[in-house]
mmCIF file of C-alpha atoms and ligand atoms in Angstrom:
data_model
loop_
_atom_site.group_PDB
_atom_site.id
_atom_site.type_symbol
_atom_site.label_atom_id
_atom_site.label_comp_id
_atom_site.label_asym_id
_atom_site.label_seq_id
_atom_site.Cartn_x
_atom_site.Cartn_y
_atom_site.Cartn_z
ATOM 1 C CA MET A 1 0.090 0.131 0.153
ATOM 2 C CA ASN A 2 1.531 3.180 -1.132
ATOM 3 C CA GLU A 3 1.155 6.661 0.539
ATOM 4 C CA ASP A 4 -1.109 7.980 -1.774
ATOM 5 C CA GLU A 5 -3.523 4.884 -1.357
ATOM 6 C CA ALA A 6 -3.044 5.121 2.452
ATOM 7 C CA ALA A 7 -3.797 8.535 2.923
ATOM 8 C CA GLY A 8 -6.989 8.501 0.486
ATOM 9 C CA ASP A 9 -9.414 5.816 -0.431
ATOM 10 C CA PRO A 10 -9.753 3.700 2.549
ATOM 11 C CA GLY A 11 -9.442 -0.147 0.932
ATOM 12 C CA ALA A 12 -8.289 0.744 -1.880
ATOM 13 C CA ALA A 13 -4.391 -0.807 -1.999
ATOM 14 C CA GLY A 14 -3.214 -4.603 -1.635
ATOM 15 C CA SER A 15 -5.124 -7.047 0.311
ATOM 16 C CA THR A 16 -5.071 -5.152 3.545
ATOM 17 C CA ARG A 17 -7.797 -2.760 3.884
ATOM 18 C CA LEU A 18 -7.113 0.768 5.719
ATOM 19 C CA VAL A 19 -10.525 1.985 7.803
ATOM 20 C CA THR A 20 -10.802 5.217 9.767
ATOM 21 C CA THR A 21 -14.483 5.493 11.088
ATOM 22 C CA LYS A 22 -16.275 2.933 13.460
ATOM 23 C CA ALA A 23 -19.273 2.747 11.226
ATOM 24 C CA GLN A 24 -16.702 1.242 8.328
ATOM 25 C CA LEU A 25 -14.690 -1.048 10.994
ATOM 26 C CA ARG A 26 -18.398 -2.408 12.003
ATOM 27 C CA ALA A 27 -18.955 -3.222 8.861
ATOM 28 C CA GLU A 28 -15.863 -5.003 7.795
ATOM 29 C CA ARG A 29 -16.227 -6.786 10.900
ATOM 30 C CA ALA A 30 -19.600 -7.726 10.298
ATOM 31 C CA ALA A 31 -18.388 -9.256 6.922
ATOM 32 C CA MET A 32 -15.692 -11.447 8.325
ATOM 33 C CA ASP A 33 -16.401 -15.491 8.675
ATOM 34 C CA GLY A 34 -14.273 -17.365 11.424
ATOM 35 C CA SER A 35 -12.056 -16.537 13.984
ATOM 36 C CA VAL A 36 -10.651 -12.732 14.673
ATOM 37 C CA ALA A 37 -7.394 -11.993 16.329
ATOM 38 C CA ALA A 38 -6.886 -8.027 17.133
ATOM 39 C CA VAL A 39 -3.525 -6.441 17.865
ATOM 40 C CA PHE A 40 -3.580 -3.053 19.504
ATOM 41 C CA THR A 41 -0.651 -0.695 18.709
ATOM 42 C CA MET A 42 0.153 2.880 18.638
ATOM 43 C CA GLY A 43 1.743 2.756 14.969
ATOM 44 C CA ALA A 44 5.057 3.476 14.731
ATOM 45 C CA LEU A 45 5.219 -0.262 13.810
ATOM 46 C CA HIS A 46 8.432 -2.427 14.131
ATOM 47 C CA THR A 47 9.231 -6.026 13.711
ATOM 48 C CA GLY A 48 8.905 -6.459 17.425
ATOM 49 C CA HIS A 49 4.930 -5.824 16.298
ATOM 50 C CA LEU A 50 5.550 -8.143 13.490
ATOM 51 C CA ALA A 51 6.057 -10.809 15.581
ATOM 52 C CA LEU A 52 2.305 -9.924 17.299
ATOM 53 C CA VAL A 53 0.931 -9.765 14.019
ATOM 54 C CA GLN A 54 1.786 -13.259 13.086
ATOM 55 C CA ARG A 55 1.072 -15.051 16.250
ATOM 56 C CA ALA A 56 -2.375 -13.376 15.775
ATOM 57 C CA ARG A 57 -2.352 -15.322 12.054
ATOM 58 C CA GLU A 58 -1.695 -18.205 13.621
ATOM 59 C CA VAL A 59 -4.413 -18.425 16.113
ATOM 60 C CA ALA A 60 -7.162 -16.764 14.248
ATOM 61 C CA ASP A 61 -8.497 -16.640 10.483
ATOM 62 C CA HIS A 62 -8.562 -12.474 10.427
ATOM 63 C CA VAL A 63 -6.436 -10.180 11.683
ATOM 64 C CA ILE A 64 -7.498 -6.303 12.664
ATOM 65 C CA LEU A 65 -4.636 -4.062 13.880
ATOM 66 C CA THR A 66 -5.592 -0.869 15.136
ATOM 67 C CA ASP A 67 -2.846 1.888 15.015
ATOM 68 C CA PHE A 68 -3.954 4.693 17.351
ATOM 69 C CA VAL A 69 -1.680 7.155 19.519
ATOM 70 C CA ASN A 70 -4.350 7.468 22.693
ATOM 71 C CA PRO A 71 -4.256 10.575 24.122
ATOM 72 C CA LEU A 72 -6.228 9.419 27.349
ATOM 73 C CA GLN A 73 -2.887 7.715 28.150
ATOM 74 C CA PHE A 74 -0.313 10.061 27.999
ATOM 75 C CA GLY A 75 0.223 12.740 30.766
ATOM 76 C CA PRO A 76 1.189 16.695 30.781
ATOM 77 C CA GLY A 77 4.912 16.859 29.458
ATOM 78 C CA GLU A 78 4.639 13.318 28.228
ATOM 79 C CA ASP A 79 5.959 12.684 24.646
ATOM 80 C CA TYR A 80 2.330 12.372 22.686
ATOM 81 C CA GLU A 81 2.906 15.345 20.562
ATOM 82 C CA ALA A 82 6.418 14.302 19.615
ATOM 83 C CA TYR A 83 5.248 10.174 19.500
ATOM 84 C CA PRO A 84 5.971 9.019 15.906
ATOM 85 C CA ARG A 85 2.907 8.430 13.331
ATOM 86 C CA PRO A 86 4.414 7.089 10.302
ATOM 87 C CA LEU A 87 0.879 5.771 9.055
ATOM 88 C CA ALA A 88 2.306 4.883 5.458
ATOM 89 C CA GLN A 89 5.138 3.422 6.453
ATOM 90 C CA ASP A 90 3.020 1.522 8.743
ATOM 91 C CA LEU A 91 0.493 0.351 6.302
ATOM 92 C CA ASP A 92 3.170 -1.026 4.051
ATOM 93 C CA LEU A 93 5.241 -2.860 6.664
ATOM 94 C CA VAL A 94 1.683 -4.971 7.929
ATOM 95 C CA ASP A 95 0.132 -5.068 3.937
ATOM 96 C CA GLY A 96 -0.774 -8.456 3.154
ATOM 97 C CA LEU A 97 -0.485 -9.476 6.886
ATOM 98 C CA VAL A 98 -3.455 -8.188 8.354
ATOM 99 C CA ASP A 99 -7.030 -8.022 6.804
ATOM 100 C CA LEU A 100 -7.700 -4.656 8.176
ATOM 101 C CA VAL A 101 -6.047 -1.740 9.741
ATOM 102 C CA PHE A 102 -8.717 0.955 11.929
ATOM 103 C CA ALA A 103 -6.038 3.992 12.155
ATOM 104 C CA PRO A 104 -9.300 6.079 13.623
ATOM 105 C CA SER A 105 -8.391 10.328 14.206
ATOM 106 C CA VAL A 106 -9.192 11.512 17.949
ATOM 107 C CA HIS A 107 -12.469 12.863 17.373
ATOM 108 C CA GLU A 108 -13.639 9.352 15.796
ATOM 109 C CA MET A 109 -12.343 7.396 19.184
ATOM 110 C CA TYR A 110 -13.567 10.224 21.489
ATOM 111 C CA PRO A 111 -15.841 12.671 20.449
ATOM 112 C CA VAL A 112 -16.033 13.974 23.826
ATOM 113 C CA LEU A 113 -12.333 14.295 25.423
ATOM 114 C CA PRO A 114 -12.295 13.206 28.276
ATOM 115 C CA PRO A 115 -14.891 10.785 27.697
ATOM 116 C CA THR A 116 -17.756 11.114 30.771
ATOM 117 C CA VAL A 117 -17.331 7.534 31.737
ATOM 118 C CA SER A 118 -14.391 5.850 31.584
ATOM 119 C CA VAL A 119 -12.588 2.501 33.015
ATOM 120 C CA THR A 120 -9.987 2.483 35.751
ATOM 121 C CA ALA A 121 -7.274 0.122 36.400
ATOM 122 C CA GLY A 122 -7.107 -0.028 39.978
ATOM 123 C CA ARG A 123 -4.249 -0.200 42.469
ATOM 124 C CA ALA A 124 -2.290 -2.114 39.887
ATOM 125 C CA GLY A 125 -2.398 0.616 37.834
ATOM 126 C CA THR A 126 -0.701 3.238 40.778
ATOM 127 C CA VAL A 127 2.238 1.214 40.978
ATOM 128 C CA LEU A 128 5.655 0.893 38.674
ATOM 129 C CA GLU A 129 4.954 2.724 35.415
ATOM 130 C CA GLY A 130 1.719 4.284 36.906
ATOM 131 C CA ALA A 131 3.262 5.890 39.612
ATOM 132 C CA ALA A 132 5.284 7.590 37.080
ATOM 133 C CA ARG A 133 2.585 8.410 34.817
ATOM 134 C CA PRO A 134 -0.232 8.993 36.616
ATOM 135 C CA GLY A 135 -3.684 8.181 34.894
ATOM 136 C CA HIS A 136 -1.926 6.097 32.121
ATOM 137 C CA PHE A 137 -3.282 2.662 32.892
ATOM 138 C CA ASP A 138 -6.685 4.217 33.427
ATOM 139 C CA GLY A 139 -6.021 5.477 29.861
ATOM 140 C CA VAL A 140 -4.988 2.155 28.306
ATOM 141 C CA VAL A 141 -7.537 0.166 29.938
ATOM 142 C CA THR A 142 -10.221 2.749 28.876
ATOM 143 C CA VAL A 143 -9.013 2.476 25.130
ATOM 144 C CA VAL A 144 -8.565 -1.081 24.867
ATOM 145 C CA ALA A 145 -11.993 -1.822 26.440
ATOM 146 C CA LYS A 146 -13.620 0.413 23.754
ATOM 147 C CA LEU A 147 -11.024 -1.640 20.950
ATOM 148 C CA LEU A 148 -12.657 -4.734 21.955
ATOM 149 C CA GLN A 149 -16.102 -2.918 21.840
ATOM 150 C CA LEU A 150 -15.017 -2.205 18.296
ATOM 151 C CA THR A 151 -13.029 -5.080 17.116
ATOM 152 C CA ALA A 152 -15.196 -7.981 19.059
ATOM 153 C CA PRO A 153 -12.392 -10.130 18.505
ATOM 154 C CA ASP A 154 -12.039 -13.795 19.558
ATOM 155 C CA VAL A 155 -8.342 -13.203 20.934
ATOM 156 C CA THR A 156 -5.782 -10.253 21.533
ATOM 157 C CA VAL A 157 -2.577 -10.353 21.541
ATOM 158 C CA PHE A 158 -0.263 -8.620 23.877
ATOM 159 C CA GLY A 159 3.706 -8.204 24.196
ATOM 160 C CA ARG A 160 5.588 -8.932 27.461
ATOM 161 C CA LYS A 161 7.642 -6.185 27.060
ATOM 162 C CA ASP A 162 4.860 -4.245 28.765
ATOM 163 C CA ALA A 163 4.627 -6.546 31.574
ATOM 164 C CA GLN A 164 2.517 -4.477 33.754
ATOM 165 C CA GLN A 165 0.123 -3.225 30.799
ATOM 166 C CA LEU A 166 -0.456 -7.006 30.116
ATOM 167 C CA ALA A 167 -1.402 -8.073 34.043
ATOM 168 C CA ILE A 168 -3.410 -5.166 33.646
ATOM 169 C CA ILE A 169 -5.123 -5.693 30.773
ATOM 170 C CA GLN A 170 -5.612 -9.761 32.228
ATOM 171 C CA ARG A 171 -7.698 -8.046 35.116
ATOM 172 C CA LEU A 172 -9.502 -5.766 32.916
ATOM 173 C CA VAL A 173 -10.989 -9.151 30.734
ATOM 174 C CA ALA A 174 -11.290 -11.070 34.037
ATOM 175 C CA ASP A 175 -13.058 -8.680 35.895
ATOM 176 C CA LEU A 176 -15.506 -7.073 33.398
ATOM 177 C CA ASP A 177 -16.260 -10.506 31.924
ATOM 178 C CA LEU A 178 -14.582 -9.581 28.563
ATOM 179 C CA PRO A 179 -15.224 -12.467 26.155
ATOM 180 C CA VAL A 180 -11.652 -12.570 24.574
ATOM 181 C CA ARG A 181 -8.824 -14.265 25.441
ATOM 182 C CA ILE A 182 -5.363 -13.114 25.683
ATOM 183 C CA GLU A 183 -2.229 -14.336 23.692
ATOM 184 C CA PRO A 184 0.703 -12.876 25.416
ATOM 185 C CA VAL A 185 4.307 -12.763 23.092
ATOM 186 C CA GLU A 186 7.517 -12.826 23.821
ATOM 187 C CA ILE A 187 9.674 -9.631 23.818
ATOM 188 C CA GLN A 188 11.445 -9.077 20.662
ATOM 189 C CA ARG A 189 15.194 -7.918 20.759
ATOM 190 C CA GLU A 190 17.313 -6.455 18.205
ATOM 191 C CA PRO A 191 20.622 -8.583 18.042
ATOM 192 C CA SER A 192 22.233 -6.329 20.796
ATOM 193 C CA GLY A 193 19.339 -7.588 22.933
ATOM 194 C CA LEU A 194 17.981 -4.406 23.313
ATOM 195 C CA ALA A 195 13.993 -4.855 23.546
ATOM 196 C CA ARG A 196 12.531 -3.734 20.133
ATOM 197 C CA SER A 197 10.615 -0.482 21.072
ATOM 198 C CA SER A 198 9.033 2.732 19.119
ATOM 199 C CA ARG A 199 10.912 5.008 21.374
ATOM 200 C CA ASN A 200 14.373 3.062 20.763
ATOM 201 C CA GLY A 201 14.032 5.830 17.662
ATOM 202 C CA TYR A 202 14.622 8.839 20.163
ATOM 203 C CA LEU A 203 18.006 7.056 21.134
ATOM 204 C CA SER A 204 21.251 8.165 19.518
ATOM 205 C CA ASP A 205 23.768 5.380 19.253
ATOM 206 C CA ALA A 206 26.018 5.985 22.523
ATOM 207 C CA GLY A 207 22.209 5.660 24.361
ATOM 208 C CA ARG A 208 21.499 2.583 22.275
ATOM 209 C CA GLU A 209 24.472 1.092 23.794
ATOM 210 C CA GLN A 210 23.912 2.914 27.154
ATOM 211 C CA ALA A 211 20.432 1.219 27.386
ATOM 212 C CA LEU A 212 22.276 -2.122 26.778
ATOM 213 C CA ALA A 213 22.258 -1.985 30.993
ATOM 214 C CA LEU A 214 18.540 -3.133 30.596
ATOM 215 C CA SER A 215 19.124 -6.564 28.768
ATOM 216 C CA ARG A 216 22.888 -7.432 30.436
ATOM 217 C CA THR A 217 20.617 -7.241 34.056
ATOM 218 C CA LEU A 218 18.385 -9.474 32.740
ATOM 219 C CA ALA A 219 20.870 -12.025 31.661
ATOM 220 C CA ALA A 220 22.624 -11.625 35.344
ATOM 221 C CA VAL A 221 18.936 -12.553 36.680
ATOM 222 C CA ARG A 222 18.641 -15.543 34.414
ATOM 223 C CA ALA A 223 22.193 -16.600 35.555
ATOM 224 C CA ALA A 224 21.467 -16.032 39.112
ATOM 225 C CA ALA A 225 17.818 -18.499 38.730
ATOM 226 C CA PRO A 226 16.715 -20.493 40.600
ATOM 227 C CA SER A 227 18.132 -18.813 43.669
ATOM 228 C CA LEU A 228 15.775 -16.042 44.577
ATOM 229 C CA ALA A 229 18.693 -14.264 47.060
ATOM 230 C CA ALA A 230 20.900 -14.693 43.926
ATOM 231 C CA ILE A 231 18.053 -12.595 41.686
ATOM 232 C CA ARG A 232 17.602 -9.959 44.364
ATOM 233 C CA ALA A 233 21.643 -9.671 44.774
ATOM 234 C CA ALA A 234 22.008 -9.303 40.522
ATOM 235 C CA LEU A 235 19.005 -6.252 40.657
ATOM 236 C CA ALA A 236 20.730 -4.660 43.530
ATOM 237 C CA GLU A 237 24.342 -4.734 41.943
ATOM 238 C CA ALA A 238 22.692 -3.114 38.679
ATOM 239 C CA LEU A 239 20.883 -0.687 40.358
ATOM 240 C CA ALA A 240 24.490 0.326 42.108
ATOM 241 C CA ARG A 241 26.384 0.193 38.930
ATOM 242 C CA ALA A 242 23.861 3.114 37.671
ATOM 243 C CA GLU A 243 24.739 2.773 34.259
ATOM 244 C CA ILE A 244 21.172 4.085 33.272
ATOM 245 C CA ASP A 245 19.063 6.580 35.624
ATOM 246 C CA TRP A 246 17.255 3.583 37.227
ATOM 247 C CA ALA A 247 13.523 4.074 37.890
ATOM 248 C CA TYR A 248 13.167 0.589 39.262
ATOM 249 C CA ALA A 249 14.326 -2.914 39.096
ATOM 250 C CA LEU A 250 12.153 -5.150 40.727
ATOM 251 C CA ALA A 251 11.337 -8.942 41.565
ATOM 252 C CA LEU A 252 7.494 -8.986 41.545
ATOM 253 C CA ASP A 253 4.681 -11.137 42.005
ATOM 254 C CA PRO A 254 3.908 -11.564 38.161
ATOM 255 C CA SER A 255 -0.001 -11.697 38.915
ATOM 256 C CA THR A 256 -0.555 -9.060 41.846
ATOM 257 C CA LEU A 257 2.571 -6.968 40.924
ATOM 258 C CA GLU A 258 3.551 -6.957 44.458
ATOM 259 C CA GLU A 259 6.892 -7.335 45.645
ATOM 260 C CA ILE A 260 7.881 -10.776 46.721
ATOM 261 C CA GLY A 261 9.381 -11.552 49.966
ATOM 262 C CA PRO A 262 12.174 -13.845 50.784
ATOM 263 C CA ASP A 263 10.129 -16.950 50.945
ATOM 264 C CA HIS A 264 8.309 -16.723 47.412
ATOM 265 C CA ARG A 265 8.470 -20.056 45.220
ATOM 266 C CA GLY A 266 7.703 -20.091 41.584
ATOM 267 C CA GLU A 267 7.153 -17.571 38.725
ATOM 268 C CA VAL A 268 9.203 -14.155 39.616
ATOM 269 C CA LEU A 269 8.238 -11.166 37.297
ATOM 270 C CA VAL A 270 11.549 -8.846 36.843
ATOM 271 C CA ALA A 271 10.516 -5.724 35.924
ATOM 272 C CA LEU A 272 13.132 -2.992 34.712
ATOM 273 C CA ALA A 273 12.599 0.436 33.863
ATOM 274 C CA GLY A 274 15.011 3.395 33.295
ATOM 275 C CA ARG A 275 15.572 6.594 31.542
ATOM 276 C CA VAL A 276 18.352 7.039 28.746
ATOM 277 C CA GLU A 277 18.770 10.443 27.289
ATOM 278 C CA GLY A 278 15.624 11.531 28.657
ATOM 279 C CA THR A 279 13.711 8.286 27.057
ATOM 280 C CA ARG A 280 11.986 5.873 29.434
ATOM 281 C CA LEU A 281 12.791 2.399 28.500
ATOM 282 C CA LEU A 282 11.200 -1.155 29.759
ATOM 283 C CA ASP A 283 12.423 -4.692 29.651
ATOM 284 C CA ALA A 284 11.339 -7.636 31.701
ATOM 285 C CA ALA A 285 11.941 -11.592 32.082
ATOM 286 C CA VAL A 286 9.744 -14.255 33.827
ATOM 287 C CA VAL A 287 12.215 -16.539 36.127
ATOM 288 C CA VAL A 288 11.647 -19.402 38.202
ATOM 289 C CA ALA A 289 12.538 -19.384 41.698
ATOM 290 C CA THR A 290 12.729 -22.533 42.974
ATOM 291 C CA ALA A 291 15.602 -21.827 46.339
ATOM 292 C CA PRO A 292 16.133 -19.576 49.013
HETATM 293 N N1 LIG B 1 9.773 -5.654 21.495
HETATM 294 C C1 LIG B 1 8.511 -6.508 21.645
HETATM 295 N N2 LIG B 1 8.484 -7.383 22.128
HETATM 296 C C2 LIG B 1 7.283 -7.574 21.937
HETATM 297 N N3 LIG B 1 6.145 -7.059 22.187
HETATM 298 C C3 LIG B 1 6.162 -5.498 22.169
HETATM 299 C C4 LIG B 1 7.733 -5.311 21.671
HETATM 300 N N4 LIG B 1 7.584 -4.350 21.823
HETATM 301 C C5 LIG B 1 5.853 -3.737 21.503
HETATM 302 N N5 LIG B 1 5.526 -4.802 21.734
HETATM 303 C C6 LIG B 1 3.768 -4.730 22.055
HETATM 304 O O1 LIG B 1 3.079 -4.147 20.805
HETATM 305 C C7 LIG B 1 2.197 -3.836 21.477
HETATM 306 C C8 LIG B 1 1.974 -2.394 20.837
HETATM 307 O O2 LIG B 1 3.043 -1.596 21.737
HETATM 308 P P1 LIG B 1 3.301 -0.159 21.543
HETATM 309 O O3 LIG B 1 2.724 0.085 20.081
HETATM 310 O O4 LIG B 1 3.201 0.672 22.196
HETATM 311 O O5 LIG B 1 4.929 -0.153 21.006
HETATM 312 P P2 LIG B 1 6.107 0.143 21.910
HETATM 313 O O6 LIG B 1 7.247 -0.177 20.935
HETATM 314 O O7 LIG B 1 5.887 -0.735 22.992
HETATM 315 O O8 LIG B 1 6.164 1.526 21.960
HETATM 316 P P3 LIG B 1 6.544 2.030 23.390
HETATM 317 O O9 LIG B 1 8.114 2.543 22.490
HETATM 318 O O10 LIG B 1 6.066 3.519 23.146
HETATM 319 O O11 LIG B 1 6.953 1.806 24.443
HETATM 320 C C9 LIG B 1 1.863 -4.099 22.853
HETATM 321 O O12 LIG B 1 1.370 -5.413 23.163
HETATM 322 C C10 LIG B 1 3.439 -3.783 23.312
HETATM 323 O O13 LIG B 1 3.911 -5.014 24.161
HETATM 324 C C1 LIG B 2 -2.569 -1.203 24.164
HETATM 325 C C2 LIG B 2 -2.187 0.315 23.875
HETATM 326 C C3 LIG B 2 -2.306 0.054 22.331
HETATM 327 C C4 LIG B 2 -3.324 0.972 24.090
HETATM 328 O O1 LIG B 2 -3.104 2.138 23.520
HETATM 329 C C5 LIG B 2 -0.886 0.609 23.895
HETATM 330 O O2 LIG B 2 -0.626 1.038 25.563
HETATM 331 C C6 LIG B 2 0.295 -0.122 23.550
HETATM 332 O O3 LIG B 2 0.856 -0.040 22.335
HETATM 333 O O4 LIG B 2 1.115 -0.894 23.945
HETATM 334 N N1 LIG B 3 3.391 0.682 24.924
HETATM 335 C C1 LIG B 3 3.052 1.834 26.174
HETATM 336 C C2 LIG B 3 2.700 2.752 25.481
HETATM 337 C C3 LIG B 3 2.574 3.753 26.144
HETATM 338 O O1 LIG B 3 3.901 3.709 26.590
HETATM 339 O O2 LIG B 3 2.010 4.672 26.403
#
């Protein structure tokens, strides 16, 4: 799909159709036979997103990808305006891989902004990323609830890079009895180990090098497992080295996102966040602790 096609007549090119209104989306969705998977993104697509698309293709007959930078999940002073919006490039990347791209305007998604009624993520939305970005997860669950209504998928695919987001969406679906299955996808990395992220584009070469502190810390954590004390020591050492401006490096219960105690046995979510050249980067891993 080329830029003119992308900007002009929706549905004109390739096998992938672009729709920008809820009415077009509903009509296209209603015409789909068989199962449907939805992949929700903020665009600026990279090969990490393509792994989500690939999984969606494996688990359903049809795939809908949404491409929308959701203003509700950005706080004052964050990068909402600066966030990249290369729609034509995004469409080229997924052309032929997904049935439908839904790329609405802000007004189409939110005729009233902020909406009068919204969804709240609860306590899990106030810790970690939510502590640094107040209201962020309320914005995420509100737009995800709307996108689930609009795309009515059987399955929805989320990346493990945004580990807290995945845990909160799992709660959204369970707590509101939403009829959709969630399919998590492993973190996709650059050959250097850096987790792929649209915001990596903000980094200089030196910044990308510095950002490897995140994946190196996860490598140290994996080497330390299954000893919980050794995992904690690896995290403490990374914080002390201060190679990046750490926000946190924590061992958490994967479902509650609470910090685990020394007696915890089983899966541990190691969640990392830090700033490099002013950009907040995330990384995460699930390891198993079977020993003190
Ligand atoms: N490297 C990755 N591996 C696996 N999933 C990913 C990766 N990057 C993004 N995703 C997933 O893609 C979906 C859409 O994410 P989003 O569009 O915010 O991309 P992003 O690269 O995470 O952007 P940002 O840089 O803003 O964090 C989310 O489910 C996210 O977890
Ligand atoms: C799930 C999401 C598309 C909601 O805007 C966003 O938070 C993201 O890209 O991870
Ligand atoms: N992938 C997380 C979306 C955000 O940072 O707003």
